[in-house]
C-alpha positions as CSV (number, residue, x, y, z in Angstrom):
1,M,10.2,14.8,8.1
2,S,9.8,11.4,9.6
3,A,6.7,9.3,8.8
4,V,4.2,8.1,11.4
5,T,4.1,4.4,11.8
6,W,0.5,3.2,11.7
7,P,0.0,0.9,14.7
8,L,-1.1,-2.7,13.9
9,T,-3.5,-2.4,16.9
10,V,-5.6,0.3,15.2
11,R,-7.3,-2.0,12.7
12,P,-9.9,-0.5,10.3
13,R,-13.4,-1.7,10.1
14,R,-13.0,-1.7,6.3
15,Q,-9.9,-1.3,4.2
16,S,-9.2,-1.0,0.4
17,F,-5.5,-1.3,-0.5
18,W,-4.6,-1.4,-4.2
19,L,-2.2,-0.6,-7.0
20,A,-3.7,2.3,-9.1
21,T,-2.6,2.1,-12.7
22,R,-2.2,5.1,-15.0
23,S,-3.7,4.3,-18.3
24,T,-5.8,6.1,-20.9
25,Q,-8.1,5.1,-23.7
26,F,-9.1,6.9,-26.9
27,D,-10.9,6.2,-30.1
28,N,-9.2,6.8,-33.4
29,P,-11.6,9.0,-35.4
30,F,-10.4,7.6,-38.8
31,S,-10.4,3.9,-38.1
32,A,-12.8,3.7,-35.2
33,A,-10.2,1.5,-33.4
34,T,-9.8,2.0,-29.7
35,Q,-6.3,2.5,-28.4
36,R,-5.1,2.0,-24.9
37,L,-1.9,3.3,-23.4
38,D,-0.4,2.3,-20.1
39,W,1.7,5.0,-18.5
40,A,4.5,4.4,-16.1
41,G,3.9,5.4,-12.5
42,M,1.7,2.8,-10.9
43,R,1.1,3.8,-7.3
44,W,-0.4,2.3,-4.1
45,R,-3.7,3.8,-2.9
46,A,-5.6,3.0,0.3
47,E,-8.9,3.8,2.0
48,L,-9.7,3.1,5.6
49,L,-13.0,3.2,7.5
50,L,-12.5,3.5,11.3
51,R,-15.4,3.5,13.8
52,R,-14.7,3.8,17.5
53,M,-16.4,5.0,20.7
54,G,-15.1,5.7,24.2
55,P,-11.4,6.3,24.9
56,A,-10.4,4.8,21.6
57,V,-11.8,7.9,19.8
58,R,-9.1,10.1,21.4
59,E,-6.3,7.7,20.4
60,I,-7.4,7.8,16.8
61,D,-7.9,11.6,16.9
62,G,-4.3,11.9,18.0
63,L,-3.1,9.5,15.3
64,V,-5.0,11.3,12.6
65,A,-3.7,14.7,13.9
66,A,-0.1,13.3,13.7
67,L,-0.5,12.6,10.0
68,E,-0.4,16.4,9.4
69,G,-2.7,16.3,6.4
70,L,-1.0,16.6,3.0
71,A,2.3,17.7,4.6
72,G,2.9,14.5,6.6
73,S,3.3,10.8,5.7
74,V,2.5,7.5,7.3
75,L,3.9,4.0,7.0
76,L,0.6,2.1,6.3
77,P,0.2,-1.7,6.3
78,D,-2.3,-3.7,4.3
79,F,-4.2,-5.4,7.1
80,R,-5.2,-8.3,4.7
81,R,-1.6,-9.2,4.0
82,L,0.3,-8.9,7.2
83,A,2.5,-11.9,6.4
84,A,3.4,-14.1,3.5
85,R,1.2,-17.2,3.3
86,N,4.1,-19.7,3.5
87,P,7.2,-20.0,5.7
88,L,10.1,-18.7,3.7
89,G,13.2,-19.6,5.8
90,S,15.8,-16.8,5.8
91,P,15.8,-15.4,2.2
92,T,17.8,-12.4,1.1
93,L,16.8,-9.7,-1.3
94,S,19.9,-9.4,-3.5
95,G,18.8,-7.0,-6.2
96,G,16.3,-6.4,-9.0
97,S,15.3,-4.4,-12.0
98,G,12.2,-3.6,-13.9
99,A,9.4,-6.0,-12.9
100,T,11.7,-8.6,-11.3
101,L,13.4,-9.0,-7.9
102,A,16.4,-11.3,-7.3
103,V,16.1,-13.4,-4.1
104,T,18.6,-15.9,-2.7
105,D,18.0,-18.8,-0.3
106,L,14.2,-18.8,-0.6
107,G,13.1,-21.6,1.7
108,G,9.4,-21.6,0.8
109,T,7.0,-20.6,-1.9
110,L,6.0,-17.0,-2.6
111,L,2.5,-16.7,-3.8
112,P,0.7,-14.1,-6.0
113,G,-0.5,-11.3,-3.8
114,D,2.3,-11.6,-1.2
115,L,3.9,-8.2,-0.4
116,I,7.6,-7.6,-0.2
117,Q,9.3,-4.6,1.5
118,I,12.0,-3.4,-0.9
119,E,13.1,-0.5,1.4
120,T,11.5,1.4,4.2
121,G,8.1,2.7,2.9
122,R,8.3,0.9,-0.5
123,A,6.6,-2.3,-1.3
124,V,5.8,-4.5,-4.2
125,M,3.4,-7.3,-4.8
126,V,4.4,-10.8,-6.1
127,T,2.5,-11.5,-9.4
128,A,3.2,-15.2,-9.9
129,T,4.1,-18.3,-7.8
130,V,7.8,-18.6,-7.1
131,A,9.1,-21.9,-5.8
132,A,11.9,-22.3,-3.2
133,G,15.4,-22.1,-4.6
134,A,19.0,-20.9,-4.0
135,S,18.6,-18.1,-6.5
136,V,15.2,-17.1,-7.8
137,S,13.6,-14.3,-9.9
138,V,10.4,-12.9,-8.4
139,P,7.9,-11.2,-10.8
140,I,6.5,-8.1,-9.1
141,A,4.2,-5.1,-9.6
142,P,4.7,-2.2,-9.7
143,P,8.0,-2.1,-11.6
144,L,11.0,-0.8,-9.7
145,R,11.6,2.9,-10.0
146,Q,14.8,2.9,-8.0
147,P,17.3,0.4,-6.6
148,V,16.2,-2.0,-3.8
149,A,17.7,-2.2,-0.3
150,I,19.9,-5.3,-0.3
151,G,19.3,-7.4,2.9
152,P,16.8,-9.8,4.5
153,L,13.6,-10.4,2.5
154,I,10.8,-8.7,4.5
155,T,7.3,-10.1,4.0
156,D,5.7,-9.4,7.4
157,A,3.9,-6.2,8.3
158,V,5.0,-4.6,5.0
159,R,4.2,-0.9,5.0
160,V,3.9,1.7,2.3
161,R,4.8,5.4,2.8
162,M,1.6,7.3,2.1
163,R,-0.1,10.6,2.7
164,L,-3.7,11.8,3.0
165,V,-5.2,12.8,-0.4
166,D,-6.4,16.1,1.0
167,D,-6.7,18.1,4.3
168,A,-10.4,17.4,4.7
169,Q,-9.7,13.7,5.4
170,T,-9.4,14.4,9.2
171,A,-13.2,15.1,9.6
172,N,-14.8,12.6,12.0
173,P,-18.6,12.8,12.2
174,T,-19.8,11.6,15.7
175,T,-23.3,10.4,16.6
176,A,-25.1,11.1,19.9
177,A,-23.9,7.8,21.2
178,A,-20.3,9.1,21.0
179,R,-19.5,6.8,18.1
180,A,-17.0,8.5,15.8
181,E,-16.2,7.6,12.2
182,W,-13.2,8.4,10.0
183,R,-13.0,7.8,6.3
184,L,-9.4,8.2,5.3
185,A,-8.0,8.1,1.7
186,F,-4.3,7.8,1.1
187,E,-1.9,7.7,-1.9
188,E,1.7,6.6,-2.1
189,V,4.3,9.3,-1.6
190,P,6.3,9.4,-4.8
191,S,10.0,8.5,-4.6
């Protein structure tokens, strides 16, 4: 099943887009020490608030219906990070493993918080400043779970393959003034 590509013209009124960690905490009953464990499987999550009136309501109704609830998926951008903050030239993503990407011909500086598309529907976030260079290592989160797609480094309109968290997300309360509202919650589709 192909994913719906969220149009950049349908911007949310409010958006949360974050990496959800999987960690747990418990107290040792014998020593009273608190132990914390970090489990693998960090995933992207997002929440959107959309408010529209007039003909735009039908456009969003159609978009939300195309998401097909839990069964479908969407390539969702983070509207706060539609491009890297510095010009990068024409870098190439040449590989990666664990929490590091290998990039060649980086013509500008990557900054913490910049997003990188590692394959269609998969994205990572830069976690530290990386200066320009012929061959650089880029620290990222979440760690890689599979090989990256070798090719041009994509930092513009990066999208993550996500799905609605439940089928009730498509409800859209509407006021008497014909103003409709959608509160949509998404989670990354596991690879």
